[in-house]
PDB file of C-alpha atoms in Angstrom:
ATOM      1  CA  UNK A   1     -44.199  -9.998 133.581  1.00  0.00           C
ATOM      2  CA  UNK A   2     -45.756 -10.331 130.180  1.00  0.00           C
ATOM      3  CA  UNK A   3     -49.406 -10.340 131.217  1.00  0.00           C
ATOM      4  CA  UNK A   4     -51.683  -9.847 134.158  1.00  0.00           C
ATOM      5  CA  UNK A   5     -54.644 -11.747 134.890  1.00  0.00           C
ATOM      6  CA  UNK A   6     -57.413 -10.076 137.134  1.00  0.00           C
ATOM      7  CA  UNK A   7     -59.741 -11.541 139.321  1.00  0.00           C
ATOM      8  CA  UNK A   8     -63.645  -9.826 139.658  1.00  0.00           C
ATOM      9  CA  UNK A   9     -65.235  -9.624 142.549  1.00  0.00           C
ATOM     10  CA  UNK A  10     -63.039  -7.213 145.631  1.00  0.00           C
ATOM     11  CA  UNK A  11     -60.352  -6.645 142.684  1.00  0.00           C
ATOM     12  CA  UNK A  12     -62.409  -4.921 139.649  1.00  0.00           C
ATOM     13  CA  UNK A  13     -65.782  -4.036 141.112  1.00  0.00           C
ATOM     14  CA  UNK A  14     -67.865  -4.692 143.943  1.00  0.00           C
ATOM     15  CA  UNK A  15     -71.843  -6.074 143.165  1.00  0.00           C
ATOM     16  CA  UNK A  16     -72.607  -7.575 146.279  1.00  0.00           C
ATOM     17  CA  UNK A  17     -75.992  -4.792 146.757  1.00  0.00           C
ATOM     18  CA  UNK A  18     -77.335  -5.982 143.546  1.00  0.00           C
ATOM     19  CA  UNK A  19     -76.108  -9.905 143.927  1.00  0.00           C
ATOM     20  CA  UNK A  20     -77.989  -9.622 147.373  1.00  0.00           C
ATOM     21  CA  UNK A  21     -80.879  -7.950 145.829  1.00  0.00           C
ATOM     22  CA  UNK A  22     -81.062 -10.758 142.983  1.00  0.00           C
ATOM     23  CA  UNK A  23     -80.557 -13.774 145.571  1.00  0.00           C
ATOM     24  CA  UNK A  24     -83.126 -12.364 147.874  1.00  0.00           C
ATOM     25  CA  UNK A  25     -85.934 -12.148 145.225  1.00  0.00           C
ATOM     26  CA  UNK A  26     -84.940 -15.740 144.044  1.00  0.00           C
ATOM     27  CA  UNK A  27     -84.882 -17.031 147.734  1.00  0.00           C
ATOM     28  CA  UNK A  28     -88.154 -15.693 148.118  1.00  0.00           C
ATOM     29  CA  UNK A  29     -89.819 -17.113 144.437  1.00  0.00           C
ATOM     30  CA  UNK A  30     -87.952 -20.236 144.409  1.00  0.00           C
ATOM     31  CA  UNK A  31     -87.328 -21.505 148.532  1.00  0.00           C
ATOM     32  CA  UNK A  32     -89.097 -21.958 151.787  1.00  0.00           C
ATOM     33  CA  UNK A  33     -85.895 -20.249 153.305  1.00  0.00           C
ATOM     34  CA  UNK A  34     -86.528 -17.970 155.579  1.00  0.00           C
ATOM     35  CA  UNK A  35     -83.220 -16.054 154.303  1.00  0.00           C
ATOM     36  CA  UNK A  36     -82.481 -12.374 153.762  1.00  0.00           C
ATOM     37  CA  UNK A  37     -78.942 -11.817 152.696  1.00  0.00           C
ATOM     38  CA  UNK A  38     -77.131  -8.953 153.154  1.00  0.00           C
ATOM     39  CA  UNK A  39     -74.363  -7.438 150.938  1.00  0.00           C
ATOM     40  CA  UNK A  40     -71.688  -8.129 153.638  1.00  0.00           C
ATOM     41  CA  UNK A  41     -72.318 -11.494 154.132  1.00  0.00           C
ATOM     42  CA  UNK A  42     -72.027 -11.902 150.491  1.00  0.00           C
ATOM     43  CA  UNK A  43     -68.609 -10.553 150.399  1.00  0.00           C
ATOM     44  CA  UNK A  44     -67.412 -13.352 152.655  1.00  0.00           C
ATOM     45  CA  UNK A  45     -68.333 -15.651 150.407  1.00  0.00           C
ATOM     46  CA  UNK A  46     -67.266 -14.334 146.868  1.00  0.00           C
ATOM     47  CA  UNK A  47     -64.018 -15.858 145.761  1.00  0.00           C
ATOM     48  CA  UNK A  48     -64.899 -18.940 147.365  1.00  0.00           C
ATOM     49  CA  UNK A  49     -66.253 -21.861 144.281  1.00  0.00           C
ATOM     50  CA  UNK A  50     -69.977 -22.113 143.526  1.00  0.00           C
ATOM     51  CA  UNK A  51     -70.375 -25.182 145.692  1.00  0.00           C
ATOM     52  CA  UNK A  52     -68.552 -23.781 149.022  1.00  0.00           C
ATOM     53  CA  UNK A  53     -70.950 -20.624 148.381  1.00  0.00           C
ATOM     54  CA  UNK A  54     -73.930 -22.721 148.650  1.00  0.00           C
ATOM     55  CA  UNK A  55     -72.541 -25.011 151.085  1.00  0.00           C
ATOM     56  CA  UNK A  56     -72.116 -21.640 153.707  1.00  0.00           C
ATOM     57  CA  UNK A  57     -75.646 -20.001 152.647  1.00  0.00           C
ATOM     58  CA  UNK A  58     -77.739 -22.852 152.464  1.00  0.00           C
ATOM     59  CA  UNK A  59     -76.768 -25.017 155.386  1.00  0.00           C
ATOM     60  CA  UNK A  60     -80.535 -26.040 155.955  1.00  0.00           C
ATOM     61  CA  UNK A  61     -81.099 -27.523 152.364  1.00  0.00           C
ATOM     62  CA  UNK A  62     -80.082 -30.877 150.962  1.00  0.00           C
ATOM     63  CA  UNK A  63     -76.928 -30.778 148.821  1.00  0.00           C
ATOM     64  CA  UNK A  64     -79.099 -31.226 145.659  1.00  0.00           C
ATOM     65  CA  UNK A  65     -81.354 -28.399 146.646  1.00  0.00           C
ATOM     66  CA  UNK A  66     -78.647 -26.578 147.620  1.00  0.00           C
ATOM     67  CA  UNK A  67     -77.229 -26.729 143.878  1.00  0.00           C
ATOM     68  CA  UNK A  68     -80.622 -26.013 142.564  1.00  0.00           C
ATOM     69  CA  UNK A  69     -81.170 -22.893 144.429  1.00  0.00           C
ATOM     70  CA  UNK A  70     -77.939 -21.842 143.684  1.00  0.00           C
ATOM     71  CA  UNK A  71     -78.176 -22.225 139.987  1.00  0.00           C
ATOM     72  CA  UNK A  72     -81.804 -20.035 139.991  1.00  0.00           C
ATOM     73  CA  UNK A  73     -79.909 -17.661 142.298  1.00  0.00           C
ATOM     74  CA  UNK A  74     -77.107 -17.098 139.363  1.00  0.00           C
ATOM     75  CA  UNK A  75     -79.849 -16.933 136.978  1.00  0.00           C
ATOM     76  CA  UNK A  76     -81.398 -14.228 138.690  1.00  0.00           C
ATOM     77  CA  UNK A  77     -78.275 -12.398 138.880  1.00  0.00           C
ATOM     78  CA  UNK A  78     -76.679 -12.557 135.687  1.00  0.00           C
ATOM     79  CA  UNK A  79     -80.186 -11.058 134.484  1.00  0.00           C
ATOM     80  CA  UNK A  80     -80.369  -8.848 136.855  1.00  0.00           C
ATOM     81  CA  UNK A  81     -76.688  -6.942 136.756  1.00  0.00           C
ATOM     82  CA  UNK A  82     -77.717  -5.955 133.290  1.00  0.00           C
ATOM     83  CA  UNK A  83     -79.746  -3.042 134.357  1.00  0.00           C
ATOM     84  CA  UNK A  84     -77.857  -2.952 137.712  1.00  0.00           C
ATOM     85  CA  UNK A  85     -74.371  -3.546 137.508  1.00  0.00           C
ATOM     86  CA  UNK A  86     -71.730  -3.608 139.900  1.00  0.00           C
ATOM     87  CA  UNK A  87     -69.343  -0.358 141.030  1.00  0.00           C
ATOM     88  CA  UNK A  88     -66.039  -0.482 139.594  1.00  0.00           C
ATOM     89  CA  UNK A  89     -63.309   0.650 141.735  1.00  0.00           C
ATOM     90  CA  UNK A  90     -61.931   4.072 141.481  1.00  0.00           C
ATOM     91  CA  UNK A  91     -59.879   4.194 137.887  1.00  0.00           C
ATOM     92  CA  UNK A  92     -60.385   0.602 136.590  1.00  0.00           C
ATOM     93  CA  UNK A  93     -61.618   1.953 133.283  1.00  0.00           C
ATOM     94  CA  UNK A  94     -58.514   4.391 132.701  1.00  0.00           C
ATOM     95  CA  UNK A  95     -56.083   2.025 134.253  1.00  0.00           C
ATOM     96  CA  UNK A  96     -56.881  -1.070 132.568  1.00  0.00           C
ATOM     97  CA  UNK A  97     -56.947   1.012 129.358  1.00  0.00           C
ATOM     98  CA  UNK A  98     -53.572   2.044 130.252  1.00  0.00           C
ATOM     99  CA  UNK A  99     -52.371  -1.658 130.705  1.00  0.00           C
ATOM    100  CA  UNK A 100     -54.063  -2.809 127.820  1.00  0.00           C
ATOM    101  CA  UNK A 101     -51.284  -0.470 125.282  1.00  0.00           C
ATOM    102  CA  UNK A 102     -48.516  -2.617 127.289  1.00  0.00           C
ATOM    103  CA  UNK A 103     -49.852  -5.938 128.571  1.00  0.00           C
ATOM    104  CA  UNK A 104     -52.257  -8.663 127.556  1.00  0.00           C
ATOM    105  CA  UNK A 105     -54.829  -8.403 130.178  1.00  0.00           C
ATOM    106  CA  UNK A 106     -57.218 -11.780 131.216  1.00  0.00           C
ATOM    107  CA  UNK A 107     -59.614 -12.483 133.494  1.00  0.00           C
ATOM    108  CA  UNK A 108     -60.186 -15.923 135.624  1.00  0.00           C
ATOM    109  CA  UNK A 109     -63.159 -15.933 138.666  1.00  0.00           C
ATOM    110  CA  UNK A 110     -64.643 -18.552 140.518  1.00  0.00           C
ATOM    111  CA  UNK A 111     -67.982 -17.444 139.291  1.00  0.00           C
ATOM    112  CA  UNK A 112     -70.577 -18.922 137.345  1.00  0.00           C
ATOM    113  CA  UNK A 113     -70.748 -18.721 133.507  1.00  0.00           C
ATOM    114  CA  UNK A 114     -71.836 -15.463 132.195  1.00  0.00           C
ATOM    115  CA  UNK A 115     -70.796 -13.935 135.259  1.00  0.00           C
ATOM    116  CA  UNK A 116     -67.629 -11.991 133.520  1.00  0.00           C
ATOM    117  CA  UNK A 117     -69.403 -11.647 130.514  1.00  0.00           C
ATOM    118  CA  UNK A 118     -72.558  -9.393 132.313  1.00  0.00           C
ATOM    119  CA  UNK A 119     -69.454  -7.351 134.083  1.00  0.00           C
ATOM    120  CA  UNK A 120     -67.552  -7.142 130.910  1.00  0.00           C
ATOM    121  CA  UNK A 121     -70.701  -5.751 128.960  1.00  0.00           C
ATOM    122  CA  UNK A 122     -71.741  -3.177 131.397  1.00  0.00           C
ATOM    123  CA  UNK A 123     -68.867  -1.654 132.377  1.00  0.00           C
ATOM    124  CA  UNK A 124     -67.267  -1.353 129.072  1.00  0.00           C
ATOM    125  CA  UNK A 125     -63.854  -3.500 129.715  1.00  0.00           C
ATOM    126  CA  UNK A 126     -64.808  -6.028 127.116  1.00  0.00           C
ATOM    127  CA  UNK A 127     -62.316  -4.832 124.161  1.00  0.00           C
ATOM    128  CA  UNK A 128     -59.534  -4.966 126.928  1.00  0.00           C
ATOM    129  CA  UNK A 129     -59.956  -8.367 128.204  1.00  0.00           C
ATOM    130  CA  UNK A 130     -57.959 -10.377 125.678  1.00  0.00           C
ATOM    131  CA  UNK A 131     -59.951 -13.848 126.962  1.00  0.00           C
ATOM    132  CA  UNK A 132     -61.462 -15.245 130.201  1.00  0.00           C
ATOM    133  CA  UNK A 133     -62.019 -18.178 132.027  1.00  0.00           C
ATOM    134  CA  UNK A 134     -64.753 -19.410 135.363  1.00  0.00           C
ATOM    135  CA  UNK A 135     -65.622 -22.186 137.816  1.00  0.00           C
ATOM    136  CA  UNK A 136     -68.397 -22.430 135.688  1.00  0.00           C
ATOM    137  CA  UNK A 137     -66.841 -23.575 132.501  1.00  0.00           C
ATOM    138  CA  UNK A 138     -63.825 -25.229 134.612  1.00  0.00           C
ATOM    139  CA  UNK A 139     -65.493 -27.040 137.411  1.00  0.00           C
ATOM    140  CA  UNK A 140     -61.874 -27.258 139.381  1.00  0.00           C
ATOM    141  CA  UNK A 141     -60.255 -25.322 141.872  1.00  0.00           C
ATOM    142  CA  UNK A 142     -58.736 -21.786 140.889  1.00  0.00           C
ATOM    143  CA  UNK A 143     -55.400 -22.788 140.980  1.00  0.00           C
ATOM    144  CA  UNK A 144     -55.702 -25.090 138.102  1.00  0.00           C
ATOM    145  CA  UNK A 145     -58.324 -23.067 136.341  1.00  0.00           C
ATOM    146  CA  UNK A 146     -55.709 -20.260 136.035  1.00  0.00           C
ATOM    147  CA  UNK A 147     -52.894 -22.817 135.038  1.00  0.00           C
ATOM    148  CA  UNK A 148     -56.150 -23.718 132.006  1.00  0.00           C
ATOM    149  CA  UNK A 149     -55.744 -20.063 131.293  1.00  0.00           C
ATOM    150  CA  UNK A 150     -52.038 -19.651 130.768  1.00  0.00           C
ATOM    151  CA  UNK A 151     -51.905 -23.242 128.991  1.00  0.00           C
ATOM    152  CA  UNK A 152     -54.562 -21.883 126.328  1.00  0.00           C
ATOM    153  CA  UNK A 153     -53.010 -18.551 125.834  1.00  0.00           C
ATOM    154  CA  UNK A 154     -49.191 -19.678 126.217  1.00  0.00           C
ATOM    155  CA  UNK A 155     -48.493 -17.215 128.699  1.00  0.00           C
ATOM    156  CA  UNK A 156     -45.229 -17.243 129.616  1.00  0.00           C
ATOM    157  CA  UNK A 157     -44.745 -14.983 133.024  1.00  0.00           C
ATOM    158  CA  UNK A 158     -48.080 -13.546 133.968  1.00  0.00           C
ATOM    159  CA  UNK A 159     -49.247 -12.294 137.366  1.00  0.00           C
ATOM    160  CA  UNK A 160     -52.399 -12.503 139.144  1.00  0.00           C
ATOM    161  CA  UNK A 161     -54.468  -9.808 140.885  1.00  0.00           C
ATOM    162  CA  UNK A 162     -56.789 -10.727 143.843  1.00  0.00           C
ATOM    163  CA  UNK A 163     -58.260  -9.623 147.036  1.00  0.00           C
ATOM    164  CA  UNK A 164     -58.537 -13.164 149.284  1.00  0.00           C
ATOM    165  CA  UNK A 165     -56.367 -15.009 151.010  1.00  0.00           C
ATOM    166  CA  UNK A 166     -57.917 -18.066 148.144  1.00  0.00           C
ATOM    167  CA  UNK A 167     -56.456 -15.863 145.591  1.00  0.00           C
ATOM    168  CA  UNK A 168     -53.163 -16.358 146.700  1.00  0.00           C
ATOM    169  CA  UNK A 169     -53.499 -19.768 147.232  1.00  0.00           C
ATOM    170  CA  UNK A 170     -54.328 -20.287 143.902  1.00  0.00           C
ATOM    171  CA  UNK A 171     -51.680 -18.524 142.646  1.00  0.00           C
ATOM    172  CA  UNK A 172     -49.370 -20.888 144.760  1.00  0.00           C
ATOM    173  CA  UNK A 173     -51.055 -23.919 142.971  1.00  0.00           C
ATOM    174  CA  UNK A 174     -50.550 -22.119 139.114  1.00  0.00           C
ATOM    175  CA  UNK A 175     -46.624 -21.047 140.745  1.00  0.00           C
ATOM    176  CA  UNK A 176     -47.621 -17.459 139.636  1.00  0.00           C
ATOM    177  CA  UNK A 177     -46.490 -14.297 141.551  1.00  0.00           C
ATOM    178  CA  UNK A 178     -49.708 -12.551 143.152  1.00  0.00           C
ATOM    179  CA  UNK A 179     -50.633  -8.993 143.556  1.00  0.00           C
ATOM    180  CA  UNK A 180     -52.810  -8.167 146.720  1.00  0.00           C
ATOM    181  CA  UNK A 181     -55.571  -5.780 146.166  1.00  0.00           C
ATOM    182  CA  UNK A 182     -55.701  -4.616 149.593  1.00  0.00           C
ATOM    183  CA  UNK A 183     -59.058  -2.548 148.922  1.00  0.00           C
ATOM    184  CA  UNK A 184     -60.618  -5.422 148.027  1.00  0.00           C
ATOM    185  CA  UNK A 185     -63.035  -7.912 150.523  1.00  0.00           C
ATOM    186  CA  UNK A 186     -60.421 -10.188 152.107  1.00  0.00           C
ATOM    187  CA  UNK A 187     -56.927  -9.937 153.750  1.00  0.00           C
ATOM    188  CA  UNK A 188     -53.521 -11.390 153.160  1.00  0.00           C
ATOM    189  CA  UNK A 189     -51.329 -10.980 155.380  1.00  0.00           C
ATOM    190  CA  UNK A 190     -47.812 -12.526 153.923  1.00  0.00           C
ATOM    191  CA  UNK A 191     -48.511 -10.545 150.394  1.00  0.00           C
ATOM    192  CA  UNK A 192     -45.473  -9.447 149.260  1.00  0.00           C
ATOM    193  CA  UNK A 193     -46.721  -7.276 146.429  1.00  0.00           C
ATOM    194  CA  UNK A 194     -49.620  -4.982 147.345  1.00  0.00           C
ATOM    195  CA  UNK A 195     -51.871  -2.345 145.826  1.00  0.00           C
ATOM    196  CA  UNK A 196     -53.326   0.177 147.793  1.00  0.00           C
ATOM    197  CA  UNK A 197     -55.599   1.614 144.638  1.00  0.00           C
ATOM    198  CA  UNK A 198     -55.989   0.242 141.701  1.00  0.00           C
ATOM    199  CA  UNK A 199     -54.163   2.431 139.611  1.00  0.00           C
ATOM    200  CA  UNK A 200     -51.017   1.362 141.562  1.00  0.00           C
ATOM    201  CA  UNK A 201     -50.661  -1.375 139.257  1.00  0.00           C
ATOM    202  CA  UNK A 202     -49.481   1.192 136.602  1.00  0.00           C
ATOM    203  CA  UNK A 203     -46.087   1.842 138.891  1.00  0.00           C
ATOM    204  CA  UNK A 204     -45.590  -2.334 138.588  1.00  0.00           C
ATOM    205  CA  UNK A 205     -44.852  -2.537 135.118  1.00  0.00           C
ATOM    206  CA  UNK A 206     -41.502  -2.709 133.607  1.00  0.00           C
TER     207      UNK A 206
END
């Protein structure tokens, strides 16, 4: 292992109250949706790529107006996690500091762009994170977005950290090991590495 790369949502931190709390107030300025989403039913749905998302939340729309109400809903939410950020899991900040004096750390998310960049910036984590990579810049499937990753930084034997059952799929596709964060939103039940917390990932390294 000579890096790891991290997913965000269910791995790092968990923003679904303020992602609901964004989406709502854009459903209600920018829709005739008759929508309240809660933080649960968001967690469902992170990990999955910006199309699927809309494609479960906005069943009623056209596929267009899907896309458009997803992109004001993304908006919304990049602006609003600056004054309301996510909650980092217990001892990201000390752990990934930890890492960091070992271990390239990166970071690749199905999200939208400036996603990572609003998490990176309010939690601190930026000067950790040697680079980072999205749906949102990528436009393809995980899999090959982290394979963009490891191409770009000429990683030789990294492993991934997620929380879904999509993140381990992906790692199948990129034929990297992955780590199950079992805290995390989803469940996977063949992992064959698991974390419990997150600062279990300090007892993985060589």
């Amino acid at each position: 292992m000579d890096s790891i790369i991290f997913d965000v949502d269910g791995t790092l931190w968990d923003s679904t109250k303020s992602v609901a709390e964004s989406w709502n107030k854009a459903i209600r300025e920018h829709s005739s949706l008759n929508l309240t989403l809660e933080p649960v039913s968001l967690s469902r749905v992170f990990g999955k790529t910006m199309t699927e998302i809309a494609d479960a939340l906005f069943p009623d729309l056209s596929v267009k107006e899907r896309m458009e109400l997803l992109d004001v809903c993304f908006d919304e939410e990049n602006r609003y996690l600056e004054d309301h950020p996510g909650i980092l899991y217990p001892d990201v900040v000390r752990t990934i500091k930890e890492l960091s004096l070992s271990c390239p750390l990166y970071i690749v998310s199905n999200c939208q762009c400036g996603y990572i960049e609003v998490m990176l910036r309010t939690t601190g984590l930026g000067p950790y994170i040697r680079d980072h990579l999205c749906f949102g810049e990528t436009q393809v499937p995980k899999g090959e977005t982290i394979r963009m990753l490891i191409e770009r930084n000429n990683l030789q034997s990294p492993v991934y950290v997620g929380d879904t059952q999509g993140d381990a799929d992906s790692c199948k596709t990129a034929g990297i090991p992955f780590i199950f964060a079992e805290y995390g939103f989803g469940d996977v039940p063949d992992a064959q590495t698991r974390i419990h917390t997150f600062s279990d990932l300090t007892k993985l390294l060589p």
